[in-house]
PDB file of N, CA and C in Angstrom:
ATOM      1  N   UNK A  27     215.189 -82.419 226.044  1.00 69.00           N
ATOM      2  CA  UNK A  27     213.936 -81.595 225.864  1.00 69.00           C
ATOM      3  C   UNK A  27     214.218 -80.489 224.872  1.00 69.00           C
ATOM      4  N   UNK A  28     213.314 -80.399 223.947  1.00 74.00           N
ATOM      5  CA  UNK A  28     213.295 -79.407 222.916  1.00 74.00           C
ATOM      6  C   UNK A  28     214.554 -79.100 222.225  1.00 74.00           C
ATOM      7  N   UNK A  29     215.113 -80.112 221.520  1.00 76.00           N
ATOM      8  CA  UNK A  29     216.427 -79.989 220.741  1.00 76.00           C
ATOM      9  C   UNK A  29     216.321 -78.729 219.864  1.00 76.00           C
ATOM     10  N   UNK A  30     217.356 -77.911 219.938  1.00 83.00           N
ATOM     11  CA  UNK A  30     217.401 -76.740 218.970  1.00 83.00           C
ATOM     12  C   UNK A  30     216.489 -75.603 219.460  1.00 83.00           C
ATOM     13  N   UNK A  31     215.727 -75.733 220.539  1.00 93.00           N
ATOM     14  CA  UNK A  31     214.839 -74.692 220.951  1.00 93.00           C
ATOM     15  C   UNK A  31     215.274 -74.024 222.263  1.00 93.00           C
ATOM     16  N   UNK A  32     216.030 -72.930 222.108  1.00 97.00           N
ATOM     17  CA  UNK A  32     216.639 -72.234 223.303  1.00 97.00           C
ATOM     18  C   UNK A  32     215.601 -71.802 224.296  1.00 97.00           C
ATOM     19  N   UNK A  33     214.578 -71.207 223.810  1.00 97.00           N
ATOM     20  CA  UNK A  33     213.490 -70.775 224.815  1.00 97.00           C
ATOM     21  C   UNK A  33     212.903 -71.846 225.500  1.00 97.00           C
ATOM     22  N   UNK A  34     212.621 -73.035 224.795  1.00 96.00           N
ATOM     23  CA  UNK A  34     212.063 -74.210 225.483  1.00 96.00           C
ATOM     24  C   UNK A  34     212.991 -74.753 226.522  1.00 96.00           C
ATOM     25  N   UNK A  35     214.309 -74.757 226.170  1.00 96.00           N
ATOM     26  CA  UNK A  35     215.205 -75.346 227.134  1.00 96.00           C
ATOM     27  C   UNK A  35     215.489 -74.442 228.265  1.00 96.00           C
ATOM     28  N   UNK A  36     215.496 -73.097 228.026  1.00 97.00           N
ATOM     29  CA  UNK A  36     215.644 -72.218 229.226  1.00 97.00           C
ATOM     30  C   UNK A  36     214.447 -72.368 230.167  1.00 97.00           C
ATOM     31  N   UNK A  37     213.158 -72.436 229.628  1.00 97.00           N
ATOM     32  CA  UNK A  37     212.025 -72.588 230.438  1.00 97.00           C
ATOM     33  C   UNK A  37     212.134 -73.880 231.210  1.00 97.00           C
ATOM     34  N   UNK A  38     212.510 -75.023 230.653  1.00 96.00           N
ATOM     35  CA  UNK A  38     212.592 -76.251 231.267  1.00 96.00           C
ATOM     36  C   UNK A  38     213.706 -76.233 232.386  1.00 96.00           C
ATOM     37  N   UNK A  39     214.896 -75.646 231.953  1.00 97.00           N
ATOM     38  CA  UNK A  39     215.897 -75.553 232.944  1.00 97.00           C
ATOM     39  C   UNK A  39     215.568 -74.766 234.250  1.00 97.00           C
ATOM     40  N   UNK A  40     214.710 -73.726 234.025  1.00 97.00           N
ATOM     41  CA  UNK A  40     214.321 -72.951 235.190  1.00 97.00           C
ATOM     42  C   UNK A  40     213.255 -73.783 235.975  1.00 97.00           C
ATOM     43  N   UNK A  41     212.410 -74.542 235.384  1.00 97.00           N
ATOM     44  CA  UNK A  41     211.459 -75.431 236.037  1.00 97.00           C
ATOM     45  C   UNK A  41     212.261 -76.464 236.890  1.00 97.00           C
ATOM     46  N   UNK A  42     213.312 -77.011 236.267  1.00 97.00           N
ATOM     47  CA  UNK A  42     214.154 -77.933 237.030  1.00 97.00           C
ATOM     48  C   UNK A  42     214.819 -77.336 238.186  1.00 97.00           C
ATOM     49  N   UNK A  43     215.311 -76.036 238.090  1.00 97.00           N
ATOM     50  CA  UNK A  43     215.948 -75.310 239.101  1.00 97.00           C
ATOM     51  C   UNK A  43     214.969 -75.033 240.209  1.00 97.00           C
ATOM     52  N   UNK A  44     213.707 -74.717 239.946  1.00 98.00           N
ATOM     53  CA  UNK A  44     212.681 -74.562 240.913  1.00 98.00           C
ATOM     54  C   UNK A  44     212.484 -75.779 241.784  1.00 98.00           C
ATOM     55  N   UNK A  45     212.445 -76.939 241.090  1.00 97.00           N
ATOM     56  CA  UNK A  45     212.236 -78.237 241.827  1.00 97.00           C
ATOM     57  C   UNK A  45     213.391 -78.517 242.687  1.00 97.00           C
ATOM     58  N   UNK A  46     214.737 -78.220 242.179  1.00 97.00           N
ATOM     59  CA  UNK A  46     215.844 -78.401 243.058  1.00 97.00           C
ATOM     60  C   UNK A  46     215.795 -77.554 244.359  1.00 97.00           C
ATOM     61  N   UNK A  47     215.407 -76.257 244.091  1.00 97.00           N
ATOM     62  CA  UNK A  47     215.215 -75.290 245.194  1.00 97.00           C
ATOM     63  C   UNK A  47     214.168 -75.750 246.180  1.00 97.00           C
ATOM     64  N   UNK A  48     213.035 -76.230 245.676  1.00 97.00           N
ATOM     65  CA  UNK A  48     211.957 -76.680 246.555  1.00 97.00           C
ATOM     66  C   UNK A  48     212.514 -78.012 247.426  1.00 97.00           C
ATOM     67  N   UNK A  49     213.290 -78.847 246.750  1.00 96.00           N
ATOM     68  CA  UNK A  49     213.803 -79.854 247.485  1.00 96.00           C
ATOM     69  C   UNK A  49     214.695 -79.539 248.649  1.00 96.00           C
ATOM     70  N   UNK A  50     215.241 -78.293 248.568  1.00 95.00           N
ATOM     71  CA  UNK A  50     216.048 -77.797 249.680  1.00 95.00           C
ATOM     72  C   UNK A  50     215.273 -76.946 250.594  1.00 95.00           C
ATOM     73  N   UNK A  51     214.002 -76.834 250.394  1.00 96.00           N
ATOM     74  CA  UNK A  51     213.183 -75.954 251.223  1.00 96.00           C
ATOM     75  C   UNK A  51     213.300 -74.486 250.832  1.00 96.00           C
ATOM     76  N   UNK A  52     213.648 -74.200 249.607  1.00 96.00           N
ATOM     77  CA  UNK A  52     213.823 -72.865 249.096  1.00 96.00           C
ATOM     78  C   UNK A  52     212.994 -72.608 247.895  1.00 96.00           C
ATOM     79  N   UNK A  53     213.022 -71.319 247.476  1.00 96.00           N
ATOM     80  CA  UNK A  53     212.362 -70.861 246.304  1.00 96.00           C
ATOM     81  C   UNK A  53     213.196 -69.843 245.595  1.00 96.00           C
ATOM     82  N   UNK A  54     212.671 -69.322 244.494  1.00 96.00           N
ATOM     83  CA  UNK A  54     213.445 -68.233 243.816  1.00 96.00           C
ATOM     84  C   UNK A  54     213.531 -66.900 244.670  1.00 96.00           C
ATOM     85  N   UNK A  55     212.709 -66.819 245.680  1.00 95.00           N
ATOM     86  CA  UNK A  55     212.801 -65.724 246.599  1.00 95.00           C
ATOM     87  C   UNK A  55     214.068 -65.766 247.435  1.00 95.00           C
ATOM     88  N   UNK A  56     214.642 -66.916 247.547  1.00 96.00           N
ATOM     89  CA  UNK A  56     215.897 -67.222 248.311  1.00 96.00           C
ATOM     90  C   UNK A  56     217.210 -67.089 247.452  1.00 96.00           C
ATOM     91  N   UNK A  57     216.981 -66.938 246.157  1.00 97.00           N
ATOM     92  CA  UNK A  57     218.101 -66.969 245.224  1.00 97.00           C
ATOM     93  C   UNK A  57     218.834 -65.578 245.285  1.00 97.00           C
ATOM     94  N   UNK A  58     220.127 -65.682 245.441  1.00 96.00           N
ATOM     95  CA  UNK A  58     220.966 -64.475 245.377  1.00 96.00           C
ATOM     96  C   UNK A  58     221.533 -64.177 244.033  1.00 96.00           C
ATOM     97  N   UNK A  59     221.758 -65.233 243.338  1.00 97.00           N
ATOM     98  CA  UNK A  59     222.431 -65.149 241.973  1.00 97.00           C
ATOM     99  C   UNK A  59     222.155 -66.283 241.124  1.00 97.00           C
ATOM    100  N   UNK A  60     221.967 -65.979 239.892  1.00 97.00           N
ATOM    101  CA  UNK A  60     221.777 -67.071 238.761  1.00 97.00           C
ATOM    102  C   UNK A  60     222.963 -66.964 237.765  1.00 97.00           C
ATOM    103  N   UNK A  61     223.391 -68.090 237.359  1.00 98.00           N
ATOM    104  CA  UNK A  61     224.357 -68.166 236.311  1.00 98.00           C
ATOM    105  C   UNK A  61     223.838 -69.112 235.217  1.00 98.00           C
ATOM    106  N   UNK A  62     223.773 -68.612 234.004  1.00 98.00           N
ATOM    107  CA  UNK A  62     223.365 -69.364 232.879  1.00 98.00           C
ATOM    108  C   UNK A  62     224.561 -69.629 231.980  1.00 98.00           C
ATOM    109  N   UNK A  63     224.639 -70.907 231.552  1.00 98.00           N
ATOM    110  CA  UNK A  63     225.696 -71.356 230.607  1.00 98.00           C
ATOM    111  C   UNK A  63     224.923 -71.675 229.379  1.00 98.00           C
ATOM    112  N   UNK A  64     225.267 -70.968 228.238  1.00 98.00           N
ATOM    113  CA  UNK A  64     224.531 -71.196 226.966  1.00 98.00           C
ATOM    114  C   UNK A  64     225.582 -71.545 225.932  1.00 98.00           C
ATOM    115  N   UNK A  65     225.247 -72.603 225.182  1.00 96.00           N
ATOM    116  CA  UNK A  65     226.125 -73.044 224.107  1.00 96.00           C
ATOM    117  C   UNK A  65     226.142 -72.114 222.922  1.00 96.00           C
ATOM    118  N   UNK A  66     227.363 -71.872 222.415  1.00 95.00           N
ATOM    119  CA  UNK A  66     227.531 -71.058 221.208  1.00 95.00           C
ATOM    120  C   UNK A  66     226.739 -69.721 221.304  1.00 95.00           C
ATOM    121  N   UNK A  67     226.864 -69.015 222.387  1.00 96.00           N
ATOM    122  CA  UNK A  67     226.109 -67.793 222.547  1.00 96.00           C
ATOM    123  C   UNK A  67     226.480 -66.711 221.582  1.00 96.00           C
ATOM    124  N   UNK A  68     225.518 -65.926 221.233  1.00 96.00           N
ATOM    125  CA  UNK A  68     225.680 -64.684 220.490  1.00 96.00           C
ATOM    126  C   UNK A  68     224.548 -63.794 220.862  1.00 96.00           C
ATOM    127  N   UNK A  69     224.729 -62.452 220.791  1.00 96.00           N
ATOM    128  CA  UNK A  69     223.802 -61.489 221.228  1.00 96.00           C
ATOM    129  C   UNK A  69     222.433 -61.665 220.522  1.00 96.00           C
ATOM    130  N   UNK A  70     222.331 -62.204 219.353  1.00 96.00           N
ATOM    131  CA  UNK A  70     221.125 -62.381 218.646  1.00 96.00           C
ATOM    132  C   UNK A  70     220.257 -63.434 219.304  1.00 96.00           C
ATOM    133  N   UNK A  71     220.788 -64.162 220.235  1.00 97.00           N
ATOM    134  CA  UNK A  71     219.958 -65.215 220.956  1.00 97.00           C
ATOM    135  C   UNK A  71     219.200 -64.647 222.160  1.00 97.00           C
ATOM    136  N   UNK A  72     219.406 -63.351 222.417  1.00 97.00           N
ATOM    137  CA  UNK A  72     218.826 -62.831 223.704  1.00 97.00           C
ATOM    138  C   UNK A  72     217.291 -62.870 223.658  1.00 97.00           C
ATOM    139  N   UNK A  73     216.664 -62.683 222.538  1.00 97.00           N
ATOM    140  CA  UNK A  73     215.217 -62.718 222.407  1.00 97.00           C
ATOM    141  C   UNK A  73     214.644 -64.120 222.788  1.00 97.00           C
ATOM    142  N   UNK A  74     215.278 -65.135 222.295  1.00 97.00           N
ATOM    143  CA  UNK A  74     214.805 -66.531 222.609  1.00 97.00           C
ATOM    144  C   UNK A  74     215.127 -66.824 224.069  1.00 97.00           C
ATOM    145  N   UNK A  75     216.229 -66.372 224.555  1.00 97.00           N
ATOM    146  CA  UNK A  75     216.593 -66.664 225.970  1.00 97.00           C
ATOM    147  C   UNK A  75     215.569 -66.013 226.870  1.00 97.00           C
ATOM    148  N   UNK A  76     215.273 -64.708 226.663  1.00 97.00           N
ATOM    149  CA  UNK A  76     214.297 -64.033 227.481  1.00 97.00           C
ATOM    150  C   UNK A  76     212.859 -64.581 227.323  1.00 97.00           C
ATOM    151  N   UNK A  77     212.606 -65.022 226.147  1.00 97.00           N
ATOM    152  CA  UNK A  77     211.248 -65.635 225.924  1.00 97.00           C
ATOM    153  C   UNK A  77     211.064 -66.818 226.778  1.00 97.00           C
ATOM    154  N   UNK A  78     212.125 -67.576 226.948  1.00 97.00           N
ATOM    155  CA  UNK A  78     212.099 -68.786 227.872  1.00 97.00           C
ATOM    156  C   UNK A  78     211.832 -68.422 229.315  1.00 97.00           C
ATOM    157  N   UNK A  79     212.638 -67.393 229.712  1.00 97.00           N
ATOM    158  CA  UNK A  79     212.525 -66.889 231.149  1.00 97.00           C
ATOM    159  C   UNK A  79     211.100 -66.387 231.357  1.00 97.00           C
ATOM    160  N   UNK A  80     210.582 -65.485 230.524  1.00 96.00           N
ATOM    161  CA  UNK A  80     209.305 -64.975 230.666  1.00 96.00           C
ATOM    162  C   UNK A  80     208.074 -65.929 230.597  1.00 96.00           C
ATOM    163  N   UNK A  81     208.309 -67.029 229.814  1.00 96.00           N
ATOM    164  CA  UNK A  81     207.357 -68.079 229.593  1.00 96.00           C
ATOM    165  C   UNK A  81     207.041 -68.757 230.956  1.00 96.00           C
ATOM    166  N   UNK A  82     208.117 -68.895 231.905  1.00 97.00           N
ATOM    167  CA  UNK A  82     207.881 -69.645 233.143  1.00 97.00           C
ATOM    168  C   UNK A  82     207.969 -68.785 234.378  1.00 97.00           C
ATOM    169  N   UNK A  83     208.350 -67.532 234.314  1.00 97.00           N
ATOM    170  CA  UNK A  83     208.626 -66.728 235.478  1.00 97.00           C
ATOM    171  C   UNK A  83     207.414 -66.818 236.466  1.00 97.00           C
ATOM    172  N   UNK A  84     206.247 -66.527 236.086  1.00 96.00           N
ATOM    173  CA  UNK A  84     205.080 -66.503 237.049  1.00 96.00           C
ATOM    174  C   UNK A  84     204.908 -67.935 237.515  1.00 96.00           C
ATOM    175  N   UNK A  85     204.937 -68.956 236.770  1.00 97.00           N
ATOM    176  CA  UNK A  85     204.658 -70.321 237.105  1.00 97.00           C
ATOM    177  C   UNK A  85     205.687 -70.749 238.276  1.00 97.00           C
ATOM    178  N   UNK A  86     206.877 -70.314 238.168  1.00 97.00           N
ATOM    179  CA  UNK A  86     207.968 -70.767 239.146  1.00 97.00           C
ATOM    180  C   UNK A  86     208.269 -69.840 240.203  1.00 97.00           C
ATOM    181  N   UNK A  87     207.622 -68.676 240.204  1.00 96.00           N
ATOM    182  CA  UNK A  87     207.900 -67.641 241.222  1.00 96.00           C
ATOM    183  C   UNK A  87     209.086 -66.876 241.088  1.00 96.00           C
ATOM    184  N   UNK A  88     209.562 -66.751 239.813  1.00 96.00           N
ATOM    185  CA  UNK A  88     210.798 -66.030 239.523  1.00 96.00           C
ATOM    186  C   UNK A  88     210.403 -64.537 239.218  1.00 96.00           C
ATOM    187  N   UNK A  89     210.756 -63.567 240.020  1.00 93.00           N
ATOM    188  CA  UNK A  89     210.412 -62.216 239.742  1.00 93.00           C
ATOM    189  C   UNK A  89     211.240 -61.653 238.676  1.00 93.00           C
ATOM    190  N   UNK A  90     210.579 -60.712 237.903  1.00 90.00           N
ATOM    191  CA  UNK A  90     211.317 -60.018 236.901  1.00 90.00           C
ATOM    192  C   UNK A  90     211.320 -58.556 237.263  1.00 90.00           C
ATOM    193  N   UNK A  91     212.431 -57.842 237.261  1.00 90.00           N
ATOM    194  CA  UNK A  91     213.699 -58.417 236.747  1.00 90.00           C
ATOM    195  C   UNK A  91     214.251 -59.504 237.697  1.00 90.00           C
ATOM    196  N   UNK A  92     214.988 -60.313 237.160  1.00 92.00           N
ATOM    197  CA  UNK A  92     215.671 -61.454 237.875  1.00 92.00           C
ATOM    198  C   UNK A  92     216.579 -60.989 238.871  1.00 92.00           C
ATOM    199  N   UNK A  93     217.019 -61.894 239.826  1.00 92.00           N
ATOM    200  CA  UNK A  93     218.082 -61.564 240.679  1.00 92.00           C
ATOM    201  C   UNK A  93     219.367 -61.390 239.798  1.00 92.00           C
ATOM    202  N   UNK A  94     220.359 -60.862 240.450  1.00 95.00           N
ATOM    203  CA  UNK A  94     221.681 -60.745 239.700  1.00 95.00           C
ATOM    204  C   UNK A  94     222.028 -62.024 238.904  1.00 95.00           C
ATOM    205  N   UNK A  95     222.403 -61.879 237.639  1.00 96.00           N
ATOM    206  CA  UNK A  95     222.577 -63.046 236.874  1.00 96.00           C
ATOM    207  C   UNK A  95     223.729 -62.762 235.899  1.00 96.00           C
ATOM    208  N   UNK A  96     224.401 -63.933 235.576  1.00 97.00           N
ATOM    209  CA  UNK A  96     225.461 -63.914 234.523  1.00 97.00           C
ATOM    210  C   UNK A  96     225.032 -64.854 233.491  1.00 97.00           C
ATOM    211  N   UNK A  97     225.369 -64.543 232.188  1.00 97.00           N
ATOM    212  CA  UNK A  97     225.093 -65.378 231.034  1.00 97.00           C
ATOM    213  C   UNK A  97     226.535 -65.657 230.496  1.00 97.00           C
ATOM    214  N   UNK A  98     226.887 -66.925 230.527  1.00 97.00           N
ATOM    215  CA  UNK A  98     228.299 -67.249 230.037  1.00 97.00           C
ATOM    216  C   UNK A  98     228.119 -68.139 228.827  1.00 97.00           C
ATOM    217  N   UNK A  99     228.790 -67.727 227.731  1.00 97.00           N
ATOM    218  CA  UNK A  99     228.817 -68.566 226.496  1.00 97.00           C
ATOM    219  C   UNK A  99     229.755 -69.661 226.669  1.00 97.00           C
ATOM    220  N   UNK A 100     229.439 -70.868 226.292  1.00 97.00           N
ATOM    221  CA  UNK A 100     230.337 -72.027 226.299  1.00 97.00           C
ATOM    222  C   UNK A 100     230.247 -72.794 225.012  1.00 97.00           C
ATOM    223  N   UNK A 101     231.265 -73.548 224.670  1.00 96.00           N
ATOM    224  CA  UNK A 101     231.269 -74.215 223.392  1.00 96.00           C
ATOM    225  C   UNK A 101     230.212 -75.274 223.416  1.00 96.00           C
ATOM    226  N   UNK A 102     230.169 -76.102 224.486  1.00 95.00           N
ATOM    227  CA  UNK A 102     229.221 -77.214 224.529  1.00 95.00           C
ATOM    228  C   UNK A 102     228.901 -77.521 226.040  1.00 95.00           C
ATOM    229  N   UNK A 103     227.924 -78.369 226.275  1.00 95.00           N
ATOM    230  CA  UNK A 103     227.602 -78.785 227.617  1.00 95.00           C
ATOM    231  C   UNK A 103     227.616 -80.324 227.592  1.00 95.00           C
ATOM    232  N   UNK A 104     227.088 -80.993 228.529  1.00 90.00           N
ATOM    233  CA  UNK A 104     227.230 -82.461 228.718  1.00 90.00           C
ATOM    234  C   UNK A 104     226.623 -83.309 227.680  1.00 90.00           C
ATOM    235  N   UNK A 105     225.659 -82.834 226.792  1.00 91.00           N
ATOM    236  CA  UNK A 105     225.075 -83.500 225.707  1.00 91.00           C
ATOM    237  C   UNK A 105     225.014 -82.629 224.575  1.00 91.00           C
ATOM    238  N   UNK A 106     225.176 -83.074 223.329  1.00 90.00           N
ATOM    239  CA  UNK A 106     225.111 -82.192 222.181  1.00 90.00           C
ATOM    240  C   UNK A 106     223.857 -81.349 221.996  1.00 90.00           C
ATOM    241  N   UNK A 107     222.672 -81.916 222.437  1.00 93.00           N
ATOM    242  CA  UNK A 107     221.412 -81.230 222.234  1.00 93.00           C
ATOM    243  C   UNK A 107     221.127 -80.224 223.383  1.00 93.00           C
ATOM    244  N   UNK A 108     221.881 -80.221 224.479  1.00 95.00           N
ATOM    245  CA  UNK A 108     221.684 -79.364 225.585  1.00 95.00           C
ATOM    246  C   UNK A 108     222.258 -77.976 225.290  1.00 95.00           C
ATOM    247  N   UNK A 109     221.341 -76.931 225.300  1.00 96.00           N
ATOM    248  CA  UNK A 109     221.758 -75.583 224.912  1.00 96.00           C
ATOM    249  C   UNK A 109     221.985 -74.688 226.146  1.00 96.00           C
ATOM    250  N   UNK A 110     221.435 -75.057 227.308  1.00 97.00           N
ATOM    251  CA  UNK A 110     221.527 -74.177 228.508  1.00 97.00           C
ATOM    252  C   UNK A 110     221.609 -74.950 229.780  1.00 97.00           C
ATOM    253  N   UNK A 111     222.325 -74.467 230.760  1.00 97.00           N
ATOM    254  CA  UNK A 111     222.459 -75.002 232.069  1.00 97.00           C
ATOM    255  C   UNK A 111     222.310 -73.800 233.047  1.00 97.00           C
ATOM    256  N   UNK A 112     221.644 -74.012 234.205  1.00 97.00           N
ATOM    257  CA  UNK A 112     221.412 -72.979 235.129  1.00 97.00           C
ATOM    258  C   UNK A 112     222.083 -73.369 236.475  1.00 97.00           C
ATOM    259  N   UNK A 113     222.635 -72.346 237.036  1.00 97.00           N
ATOM    260  CA  UNK A 113     223.232 -72.551 238.425  1.00 97.00           C
ATOM    261  C   UNK A 113     222.582 -71.563 239.262  1.00 97.00           C
ATOM    262  N   UNK A 114     222.060 -71.890 240.371  1.00 97.00           N
ATOM    263  CA  UNK A 114     221.399 -70.930 241.320  1.00 97.00           C
ATOM    264  C   UNK A 114     222.103 -70.965 242.658  1.00 97.00           C
ATOM    265  N   UNK A 115     222.381 -69.806 243.215  1.00 96.00           N
ATOM    266  CA  UNK A 115     222.977 -69.652 244.604  1.00 96.00           C
ATOM    267  C   UNK A 115     221.854 -69.030 245.422  1.00 96.00           C
ATOM    268  N   UNK A 116     221.456 -69.893 246.437  1.00 96.00           N
ATOM    269  CA  UNK A 116     220.505 -69.423 247.361  1.00 96.00           C
ATOM    270  C   UNK A 116     220.916 -69.340 248.820  1.00 96.00           C
ATOM    271  N   UNK A 117     220.295 -68.512 249.578  1.00 96.00           N
ATOM    272  CA  UNK A 117     220.720 -68.409 251.009  1.00 96.00           C
ATOM    273  C   UNK A 117     219.511 -68.797 251.817  1.00 96.00           C
ATOM    274  N   UNK A 118     219.667 -69.785 252.695  1.00 93.00           N
ATOM    275  CA  UNK A 118     218.532 -70.136 253.650  1.00 93.00           C
ATOM    276  C   UNK A 118     218.958 -69.923 255.070  1.00 93.00           C
ATOM    277  N   UNK A 119     218.085 -69.550 255.908  1.00 83.00           N
ATOM    278  CA  UNK A 119     218.366 -69.384 257.362  1.00 83.00           C
ATOM    279  C   UNK A 119     218.579 -70.669 258.028  1.00 83.00           C
TER     280      UNK A 119
END
């Protein structure tokens, strides 16, 4: 999805995370922590990264500011065109 478009990939990765949460009977309201892995990270990319978050936050029920989050720069992910991966830790009763 969206090769070379960090904002587009962040938005889609968060949509996918919302679907995974829903499959477990959860939502972003249950998320305690998010971890983002971004390829070849540099501080100049924060604008595109946040644009992706802000583009889907309301749609997926992600409140801003977000839950505690880490952004970890990595050399590469599982496919060359994949720029971001999201990990969510949620707590359900």
